[in-house]
JSON list of C-alpha atoms and ligand atoms in Angstrom, two decimals:
[
{"chain": "A", "resi": 1, "resn": "MET", "atom": "CA", "xyz": [67.19, 6.18, -12.81]},
{"chain": "A", "resi": 2, "resn": "ALA", "atom": "CA", "xyz": [65.19, 6.47, -15.99]},
{"chain": "A", "resi": 3, "resn": "LYS", "atom": "CA", "xyz": [65.16, 4.74, -19.32]},
{"chain": "A", "resi": 4, "resn": "LEU", "atom": "CA", "xyz": [65.45, 7.30, -22.13]},
{"chain": "A", "resi": 5, "resn": "HIS", "atom": "CA", "xyz": [63.89, 7.33, -25.61]},
{"chain": "A", "resi": 6, "resn": "ILE", "atom": "CA", "xyz": [66.35, 6.46, -28.42]},
{"chain": "A", "resi": 7, "resn": "LEU", "atom": "CA", "xyz": [66.01, 8.49, -31.63]},
{"chain": "A", "resi": 8, "resn": "ARG", "atom": "CA", "xyz": [65.62, 6.45, -34.79]},
{"chain": "A", "resi": 9, "resn": "TYR", "atom": "CA", "xyz": [67.29, 7.13, -38.13]},
{"chain": "A", "resi": 10, "resn": "PRO", "atom": "CA", "xyz": [66.51, 9.21, -40.22]},
{"chain": "A", "resi": 11, "resn": "ASP", "atom": "CA", "xyz": [65.57, 11.59, -37.40]},
{"chain": "A", "resi": 12, "resn": "PRO", "atom": "CA", "xyz": [67.38, 14.85, -38.27]},
{"chain": "A", "resi": 13, "resn": "ARG", "atom": "CA", "xyz": [68.31, 15.36, -34.59]},
{"chain": "A", "resi": 14, "resn": "LEU", "atom": "CA", "xyz": [70.83, 12.50, -35.01]},
{"chain": "A", "resi": 15, "resn": "HIS", "atom": "CA", "xyz": [72.87, 14.91, -37.15]},
{"chain": "A", "resi": 16, "resn": "THR", "atom": "CA", "xyz": [73.35, 17.46, -34.35]},
{"chain": "A", "resi": 17, "resn": "VAL", "atom": "CA", "xyz": [76.97, 18.14, -33.33]},
{"chain": "A", "resi": 18, "resn": "ALA", "atom": "CA", "xyz": [77.39, 17.73, -29.54]},
{"chain": "A", "resi": 19, "resn": "LYS", "atom": "CA", "xyz": [79.03, 20.40, -27.36]},
{"chain": "A", "resi": 20, "resn": "PRO", "atom": "CA", "xyz": [81.81, 19.67, -24.85]},
{"chain": "A", "resi": 21, "resn": "VAL", "atom": "CA", "xyz": [80.71, 19.15, -21.24]},
{"chain": "A", "resi": 22, "resn": "LYS", "atom": "CA", "xyz": [81.84, 22.15, -19.18]},
{"chain": "A", "resi": 23, "resn": "GLU", "atom": "CA", "xyz": [81.65, 20.49, -15.78]},
{"chain": "A", "resi": 24, "resn": "VAL", "atom": "CA", "xyz": [80.92, 16.92, -14.71]},
{"chain": "A", "resi": 25, "resn": "ASP", "atom": "CA", "xyz": [78.21, 17.82, -12.19]},
{"chain": "A", "resi": 26, "resn": "ALA", "atom": "CA", "xyz": [75.22, 15.96, -10.73]},
{"chain": "A", "resi": 27, "resn": "HIS", "atom": "CA", "xyz": [73.18, 16.70, -13.86]},
{"chain": "A", "resi": 28, "resn": "ILE", "atom": "CA", "xyz": [75.76, 14.99, -16.11]},
{"chain": "A", "resi": 29, "resn": "GLN", "atom": "CA", "xyz": [76.10, 12.09, -13.66]},
{"chain": "A", "resi": 30, "resn": "GLN", "atom": "CA", "xyz": [72.32, 11.58, -13.80]},
{"chain": "A", "resi": 31, "resn": "LEU", "atom": "CA", "xyz": [72.50, 11.60, -17.60]},
{"chain": "A", "resi": 32, "resn": "VAL", "atom": "CA", "xyz": [75.32, 8.99, -17.47]},
{"chain": "A", "resi": 33, "resn": "ASP", "atom": "CA", "xyz": [73.28, 6.74, -15.13]},
{"chain": "A", "resi": 34, "resn": "ASP", "atom": "CA", "xyz": [70.19, 7.02, -17.33]},
{"chain": "A", "resi": 35, "resn": "MET", "atom": "CA", "xyz": [72.25, 6.29, -20.46]},
{"chain": "A", "resi": 36, "resn": "ILE", "atom": "CA", "xyz": [73.76, 3.15, -18.86]},
{"chain": "A", "resi": 37, "resn": "GLU", "atom": "CA", "xyz": [70.27, 1.94, -17.91]},
{"chain": "A", "resi": 38, "resn": "THR", "atom": "CA", "xyz": [69.00, 2.70, -21.43]},
{"chain": "A", "resi": 39, "resn": "MET", "atom": "CA", "xyz": [71.97, 0.93, -23.11]},
{"chain": "A", "resi": 40, "resn": "HIS", "atom": "CA", "xyz": [71.57, -2.19, -20.94]},
{"chain": "A", "resi": 41, "resn": "ALA", "atom": "CA", "xyz": [67.78, -2.31, -21.38]},
{"chain": "A", "resi": 42, "resn": "ALA", "atom": "CA", "xyz": [68.22, -2.10, -25.18]},
{"chain": "A", "resi": 43, "resn": "ASP", "atom": "CA", "xyz": [71.03, -4.72, -25.16]},
{"chain": "A", "resi": 44, "resn": "GLY", "atom": "CA", "xyz": [73.38, -2.24, -26.81]},
{"chain": "A", "resi": 45, "resn": "LEU", "atom": "CA", "xyz": [77.17, -2.24, -26.62]},
{"chain": "A", "resi": 46, "resn": "GLY", "atom": "CA", "xyz": [77.27, 1.55, -26.46]},
{"chain": "A", "resi": 47, "resn": "LEU", "atom": "CA", "xyz": [75.17, 4.69, -26.47]},
{"chain": "A", "resi": 48, "resn": "ALA", "atom": "CA", "xyz": [75.98, 8.30, -27.32]},
{"chain": "A", "resi": 49, "resn": "ALA", "atom": "CA", "xyz": [74.04, 11.21, -25.75]},
{"chain": "A", "resi": 50, "resn": "THR", "atom": "CA", "xyz": [73.07, 12.32, -29.29]},
{"chain": "A", "resi": 51, "resn": "GLN", "atom": "CA", "xyz": [70.90, 9.19, -29.57]},
{"chain": "A", "resi": 52, "resn": "VAL", "atom": "CA", "xyz": [68.81, 10.28, -26.57]},
{"chain": "A", "resi": 53, "resn": "ASP", "atom": "CA", "xyz": [68.54, 13.84, -27.93]},
{"chain": "A", "resi": 54, "resn": "VAL", "atom": "CA", "xyz": [71.08, 15.36, -25.52]},
{"chain": "A", "resi": 55, "resn": "HIS", "atom": "CA", "xyz": [73.75, 17.20, -27.47]},
{"chain": "A", "resi": 56, "resn": "GLU", "atom": "CA", "xyz": [76.70, 17.05, -25.09]},
{"chain": "A", "resi": 57, "resn": "ARG", "atom": "CA", "xyz": [79.86, 14.95, -25.50]},
{"chain": "A", "resi": 58, "resn": "VAL", "atom": "CA", "xyz": [78.88, 11.95, -23.35]},
{"chain": "A", "resi": 59, "resn": "ILE", "atom": "CA", "xyz": [79.25, 8.26, -24.28]},
{"chain": "A", "resi": 60, "resn": "VAL", "atom": "CA", "xyz": [78.72, 5.00, -22.40]},
{"chain": "A", "resi": 61, "resn": "ILE", "atom": "CA", "xyz": [80.15, 1.68, -23.65]},
{"chain": "A", "resi": 62, "resn": "ASP", "atom": "CA", "xyz": [79.86, -1.84, -22.25]},
{"chain": "A", "resi": 63, "resn": "THR", "atom": "CA", "xyz": [81.50, -4.58, -24.29]},
{"chain": "A", "resi": 64, "resn": "SER", "atom": "CA", "xyz": [81.96, -6.88, -21.28]},
{"chain": "A", "resi": 65, "resn": "ASP", "atom": "CA", "xyz": [80.60, -10.44, -21.52]},
{"chain": "A", "resi": 66, "resn": "MET", "atom": "CA", "xyz": [78.63, -10.09, -18.31]},
{"chain": "A", "resi": 67, "resn": "ARG", "atom": "CA", "xyz": [77.35, -6.61, -19.30]},
{"chain": "A", "resi": 68, "resn": "ASP", "atom": "CA", "xyz": [78.35, -5.32, -15.91]},
{"chain": "A", "resi": 69, "resn": "ASP", "atom": "CA", "xyz": [81.35, -3.11, -16.73]},
{"chain": "A", "resi": 70, "resn": "PRO", "atom": "CA", "xyz": [80.14, 0.14, -18.31]},
{"chain": "A", "resi": 71, "resn": "ARG", "atom": "CA", "xyz": [82.78, 2.70, -19.34]},
{"chain": "A", "resi": 72, "resn": "VAL", "atom": "CA", "xyz": [81.97, 6.40, -19.29]},
{"chain": "A", "resi": 73, "resn": "LEU", "atom": "CA", "xyz": [83.61, 8.70, -21.85]},
{"chain": "A", "resi": 74, "resn": "ILE", "atom": "CA", "xyz": [83.01, 12.42, -21.38]},
{"chain": "A", "resi": 75, "resn": "ASN", "atom": "CA", "xyz": [84.66, 14.84, -23.85]},
{"chain": "A", "resi": 76, "resn": "PRO", "atom": "CA", "xyz": [86.52, 11.93, -25.53]},
{"chain": "A", "resi": 77, "resn": "GLU", "atom": "CA", "xyz": [89.50, 12.55, -27.83]},
{"chain": "A", "resi": 78, "resn": "LEU", "atom": "CA", "xyz": [91.45, 10.09, -29.95]},
{"chain": "A", "resi": 79, "resn": "VAL", "atom": "CA", "xyz": [95.11, 10.65, -29.09]},
{"chain": "A", "resi": 80, "resn": "PHE", "atom": "CA", "xyz": [96.22, 7.83, -31.41]},
{"chain": "A", "resi": 81, "resn": "LYS", "atom": "CA", "xyz": [94.67, 6.15, -34.46]},
{"chain": "A", "resi": 82, "resn": "SER", "atom": "CA", "xyz": [96.47, 3.24, -36.14]},
{"chain": "A", "resi": 83, "resn": "GLU", "atom": "CA", "xyz": [97.24, 3.54, -39.82]},
{"chain": "A", "resi": 84, "resn": "GLU", "atom": "CA", "xyz": [96.03, 0.00, -40.14]},
{"chain": "A", "resi": 85, "resn": "MET", "atom": "CA", "xyz": [92.32, -0.17, -40.84]},
{"chain": "A", "resi": 86, "resn": "SER", "atom": "CA", "xyz": [89.91, -3.06, -40.41]},
{"chain": "A", "resi": 87, "resn": "PHE", "atom": "CA", "xyz": [86.39, -3.89, -41.52]},
{"chain": "A", "resi": 88, "resn": "SER", "atom": "CA", "xyz": [83.72, -5.24, -39.25]},
{"chain": "A", "resi": 89, "resn": "ASP", "atom": "CA", "xyz": [79.95, -5.56, -39.13]},
{"chain": "A", "resi": 90, "resn": "GLU", "atom": "CA", "xyz": [78.24, -2.73, -37.29]},
{"chain": "A", "resi": 91, "resn": "GLY", "atom": "CA", "xyz": [74.75, -2.20, -36.00]},
{"chain": "A", "resi": 92, "resn": "CYS", "atom": "CA", "xyz": [73.14, 0.74, -34.20]},
{"chain": "A", "resi": 93, "resn": "LEU", "atom": "CA", "xyz": [70.32, 1.14, -31.71]},
{"chain": "A", "resi": 94, "resn": "SER", "atom": "CA", "xyz": [69.11, 4.07, -33.83]},
{"chain": "A", "resi": 95, "resn": "VAL", "atom": "CA", "xyz": [68.99, 1.84, -36.95]},
{"chain": "A", "resi": 96, "resn": "PRO", "atom": "CA", "xyz": [67.55, -1.40, -35.54]},
{"chain": "A", "resi": 97, "resn": "GLN", "atom": "CA", "xyz": [68.11, -4.71, -37.35]},
{"chain": "A", "resi": 98, "resn": "ILE", "atom": "CA", "xyz": [70.49, -3.29, -39.95]},
{"chain": "A", "resi": 99, "resn": "PHE", "atom": "CA", "xyz": [74.07, -4.61, -40.01]},
{"chain": "A", "resi": 100, "resn": "ASP", "atom": "CA", "xyz": [76.77, -3.78, -42.52]},
{"chain": "A", "resi": 101, "resn": "LYS", "atom": "CA", "xyz": [80.53, -3.60, -42.88]},
{"chain": "A", "resi": 102, "resn": "VAL", "atom": "CA", "xyz": [82.34, -0.38, -41.95]},
{"chain": "A", "resi": 103, "resn": "LYS", "atom": "CA", "xyz": [86.05, 0.42, -42.20]},
{"chain": "A", "resi": 104, "resn": "ARG", "atom": "CA", "xyz": [87.62, 1.81, -39.01]},
{"chain": "A", "resi": 105, "resn": "HIS", "atom": "CA", "xyz": [91.05, 2.33, -37.47]},
{"chain": "A", "resi": 106, "resn": "ALA", "atom": "CA", "xyz": [92.13, -1.06, -36.13]},
{"chain": "A", "resi": 107, "resn": "ARG", "atom": "CA", "xyz": [93.46, 0.43, -32.87]},
{"chain": "A", "resi": 108, "resn": "VAL", "atom": "CA", "xyz": [92.86, 3.73, -31.11]},
{"chain": "A", "resi": 109, "resn": "LYS", "atom": "CA", "xyz": [93.98, 5.40, -27.89]},
{"chain": "A", "resi": 110, "resn": "VAL", "atom": "CA", "xyz": [91.31, 7.44, -26.13]},
{"chain": "A", "resi": 111, "resn": "ARG", "atom": "CA", "xyz": [91.54, 10.23, -23.57]},
{"chain": "A", "resi": 112, "resn": "ALA", "atom": "CA", "xyz": [88.32, 11.13, -21.75]},
{"chain": "A", "resi": 113, "resn": "LEU", "atom": "CA", "xyz": [86.82, 12.11, -18.41]},
{"chain": "A", "resi": 114, "resn": "ASN", "atom": "CA", "xyz": [85.14, 9.45, -16.28]},
{"chain": "A", "resi": 115, "resn": "ARG", "atom": "CA", "xyz": [81.92, 9.79, -14.23]},
{"chain": "A", "resi": 116, "resn": "ALA", "atom": "CA", "xyz": [83.93, 11.46, -11.45]},
{"chain": "A", "resi": 117, "resn": "GLY", "atom": "CA", "xyz": [85.30, 14.06, -13.89]},
{"chain": "A", "resi": 118, "resn": "GLU", "atom": "CA", "xyz": [88.84, 12.63, -13.81]},
{"chain": "A", "resi": 119, "resn": "THR", "atom": "CA", "xyz": [90.95, 12.33, -16.97]},
{"chain": "A", "resi": 120, "resn": "TYR", "atom": "CA", "xyz": [91.92, 8.79, -17.97]},
{"chain": "A", "resi": 121, "resn": "GLU", "atom": "CA", "xyz": [93.25, 7.04, -21.07]},
{"chain": "A", "resi": 122, "resn": "PHE", "atom": "CA", "xyz": [92.90, 3.58, -22.56]},
{"chain": "A", "resi": 123, "resn": "GLU", "atom": "CA", "xyz": [93.93, 1.71, -25.68]},
{"chain": "A", "resi": 124, "resn": "ALA", "atom": "CA", "xyz": [91.34, -0.20, -27.63]},
{"chain": "A", "resi": 125, "resn": "GLU", "atom": "CA", "xyz": [91.34, -2.82, -30.37]},
{"chain": "A", "resi": 126, "resn": "GLY", "atom": "CA", "xyz": [88.73, -5.17, -31.75]},
{"chain": "A", "resi": 127, "resn": "LEU", "atom": "CA", "xyz": [85.11, -4.59, -30.77]},
{"chain": "A", "resi": 128, "resn": "LEU", "atom": "CA", "xyz": [85.92, -1.89, -28.20]},
{"chain": "A", "resi": 129, "resn": "SER", "atom": "CA", "xyz": [87.87, 0.09, -30.82]},
{"chain": "A", "resi": 130, "resn": "VAL", "atom": "CA", "xyz": [84.94, -0.16, -33.24]},
{"chain": "A", "resi": 131, "resn": "CYS", "atom": "CA", "xyz": [82.47, 0.95, -30.56]},
{"chain": "A", "resi": 132, "resn": "VAL", "atom": "CA", "xyz": [84.56, 3.95, -29.51]},
{"chain": "A", "resi": 133, "resn": "GLN", "atom": "CA", "xyz": [84.77, 5.18, -33.13]},
{"chain": "A", "resi": 134, "resn": "HIS", "atom": "CA", "xyz": [81.05, 4.46, -33.76]},
{"chain": "A", "resi": 135, "resn": "GLU", "atom": "CA", "xyz": [80.01, 6.42, -30.63]},
{"chain": "A", "resi": 136, "resn": "MET", "atom": "CA", "xyz": [82.39, 9.32, -31.32]},
{"chain": "A", "resi": 137, "resn": "ASP", "atom": "CA", "xyz": [80.83, 9.61, -34.79]},
{"chain": "A", "resi": 138, "resn": "HIS", "atom": "CA", "xyz": [77.38, 9.98, -33.15]},
{"chain": "A", "resi": 139, "resn": "LEU", "atom": "CA", "xyz": [78.70, 13.01, -31.19]},
{"chain": "A", "resi": 140, "resn": "LEU", "atom": "CA", "xyz": [79.67, 14.56, -34.54]},
{"chain": "A", "resi": 141, "resn": "GLY", "atom": "CA", "xyz": [76.18, 13.90, -35.91]},
{"chain": "A", "resi": 142, "resn": "LYS", "atom": "CA", "xyz": [77.25, 10.92, -37.98]},
{"chain": "A", "resi": 143, "resn": "VAL", "atom": "CA", "xyz": [75.41, 7.59, -38.19]},
{"chain": "A", "resi": 144, "resn": "PHE", "atom": "CA", "xyz": [77.24, 4.47, -39.53]},
{"chain": "A", "resi": 145, "resn": "VAL", "atom": "CA", "xyz": [74.91, 4.14, -42.53]},
{"chain": "A", "resi": 146, "resn": "GLU", "atom": "CA", "xyz": [76.54, 7.30, -43.91]},
{"chain": "A", "resi": 147, "resn": "TYR", "atom": "CA", "xyz": [79.58, 5.14, -44.75]},
{"chain": "A", "resi": 148, "resn": "LEU", "atom": "CA", "xyz": [77.44, 2.90, -46.99]},
{"chain": "A", "resi": 149, "resn": "SER", "atom": "CA", "xyz": [76.49, 3.55, -50.63]},
{"chain": "A", "resi": 150, "resn": "SER", "atom": "CA", "xyz": [73.67, 6.04, -51.23]},
{"chain": "A", "resi": 151, "resn": "LEU", "atom": "CA", "xyz": [71.63, 3.17, -52.69]},
{"chain": "A", "resi": 152, "resn": "LYS", "atom": "CA", "xyz": [71.92, 1.13, -49.47]},
{"chain": "A", "resi": 153, "resn": "ARG", "atom": "CA", "xyz": [71.34, 4.22, -47.34]},
{"chain": "A", "resi": 154, "resn": "ASP", "atom": "CA", "xyz": [68.16, 5.14, -49.20]},
{"chain": "A", "resi": 155, "resn": "ARG", "atom": "CA", "xyz": [66.84, 1.59, -48.83]},
{"chain": "A", "resi": 156, "resn": "ILE", "atom": "CA", "xyz": [67.59, 1.67, -45.10]},
{"chain": "A", "resi": 157, "resn": "LYS", "atom": "CA", "xyz": [65.89, 5.08, -44.79]},
{"chain": "A", "resi": 158, "resn": "THR", "atom": "CA", "xyz": [62.71, 3.78, -46.44]},
{"chain": "A", "resi": 159, "resn": "LYS", "atom": "CA", "xyz": [62.74, 0.63, -44.31]},
{"chain": "A", "resi": 160, "resn": "MET", "atom": "CA", "xyz": [63.14, 2.61, -41.08]},
{"chain": "A", "resi": 161, "resn": "ILE", "atom": "CA", "xyz": [60.36, 5.05, -41.94]},
{"chain": "A", "resi": 162, "resn": "LYS", "atom": "CA", "xyz": [58.05, 2.11, -42.71]},
{"chain": "A", "resi": 163, "resn": "LYS", "atom": "CA", "xyz": [59.05, 0.24, -39.54]},
{"chain": "A", "resi": 164, "resn": "THR", "atom": "CA", "xyz": [58.45, 3.30, -37.36]},
{"chain": "A", "resi": 165, "resn": "ARG", "atom": "CA", "xyz": [55.06, 3.91, -39.00]},
{"chain": "A", "resi": 166, "resn": "ASP", "atom": "CA", "xyz": [54.01, 0.25, -38.55]},
{"chain": "A", "resi": 167, "resn": "GLU", "atom": "CA", "xyz": [55.04, 0.31, -34.90]},
{"chain": "A", "resi": 168, "resn": "LEU", "atom": "CA", "xyz": [52.99, 3.45, -34.27]},
{"chain": "A", "resi": 169, "resn": "ARG", "atom": "CA", "xyz": [49.95, 1.82, -35.90]},
{"chain": "A", "resi": 170, "resn": "ALA", "atom": "CA", "xyz": [50.21, -1.45, -33.98]},
{"chain": "B", "resi": 1, "resn": "GNR", "atom": "O1", "xyz": [74.77, -2.18, -29.82]},
{"chain": "B", "resi": 1, "resn": "GNR", "atom": "C1", "xyz": [75.58, -1.83, -30.68]},
{"chain": "B", "resi": 1, "resn": "GNR", "atom": "N1", "xyz": [76.31, -2.76, -31.31]},
{"chain": "B", "resi": 1, "resn": "GNR", "atom": "C2", "xyz": [77.36, -2.46, -32.17]},
{"chain": "B", "resi": 1, "resn": "GNR", "atom": "C3", "xyz": [77.87, -3.49, -32.94]},
{"chain": "B", "resi": 1, "resn": "GNR", "atom": "C4", "xyz": [78.92, -3.25, -33.78]},
{"chain": "B", "resi": 1, "resn": "GNR", "atom": "C5", "xyz": [79.46, -2.01, -33.86]},
{"chain": "B", "resi": 1, "resn": "GNR", "atom": "C6", "xyz": [78.97, -0.96, -33.11]},
{"chain": "B", "resi": 1, "resn": "GNR", "atom": "C7", "xyz": [77.92, -1.19, -32.26]},
{"chain": "B", "resi": 1, "resn": "GNR", "atom": "S1", "xyz": [77.32, 0.11, -31.28]},
{"chain": "B", "resi": 1, "resn": "GNR", "atom": "C8", "xyz": [75.67, -0.40, -31.03]},
{"chain": "B", "resi": 1, "resn": "GNR", "atom": "C9", "xyz": [74.97, 0.52, -30.05]},
{"chain": "B", "resi": 1, "resn": "GNR", "atom": "C10", "xyz": [74.82, 1.89, -30.66]},
{"chain": "B", "resi": 1, "resn": "GNR", "atom": "O2", "xyz": [74.05, 2.18, -31.52]},
{"chain": "B", "resi": 1, "resn": "GNR", "atom": "N2", "xyz": [75.66, 2.79, -30.26]},
{"chain": "B", "resi": 1, "resn": "GNR", "atom": "O3", "xyz": [75.63, 4.02, -30.81]},
{"chain": "B", "resi": 2, "resn": "NI", "atom": "NI1", "xyz": [74.90, 3.79, -32.79]}
]
C-alpha cells in the first residue's frame, strides 16, 4: 500500500480527461488500494484517479460514518439522473479549505465495475449522490470551482497558489 500525492488546483493536470479501464487487473487493483489509503489518510469522502495524476476512470468513495466501507467505481456511468436538482456545500481535496454551494441532480443511478471487475449498480441520494457526481466530474477534467462565478474562481486560484507557495517555503 502507498499513500499517493494529491494534485492541487489550479494544476493543469486536473483538467485531463480520463480513459476507460480496459481490464481490471492487478495494476488497477493496486491503484484502487492506494487510492483508498490516500482518501482515508486525507479524511476525504471520495477520490478520483485524476487527483493522483492517473488518467483512468477509477473512483473510490466512502461516505460511511465509520469510514470503513469504501466503494470502488471503475468506468462509472450514470444510467439515471433525476430532473430534480439540489444544492449542497462541496469541498475538494484538490482545493483544500474551500467550500461552496453546487447544484447537482438530487438522485442518480450508477453502473460501474467493482474491484473484482464485476458490473454492479446502485442508486444514490443525498451526500453519496453529490460525491458520485463530484468524482465523475474529476474524470472529465472538471473541478467543482468551475461551477462558481469567475470572480470566486479567480480568488480561489490566487489563494491556492499562495497557500502552495507558503507550504513549500515553510
Ligand atoms: O472529501 C470530500 N468532501 C466532499 C464534500 C462535499 C461534496 C463532495 C466532496 S468530495 C471530497 C473529496 C474529493 O475531493 N473528491 O474528489
Ligand atoms: Ni474533489
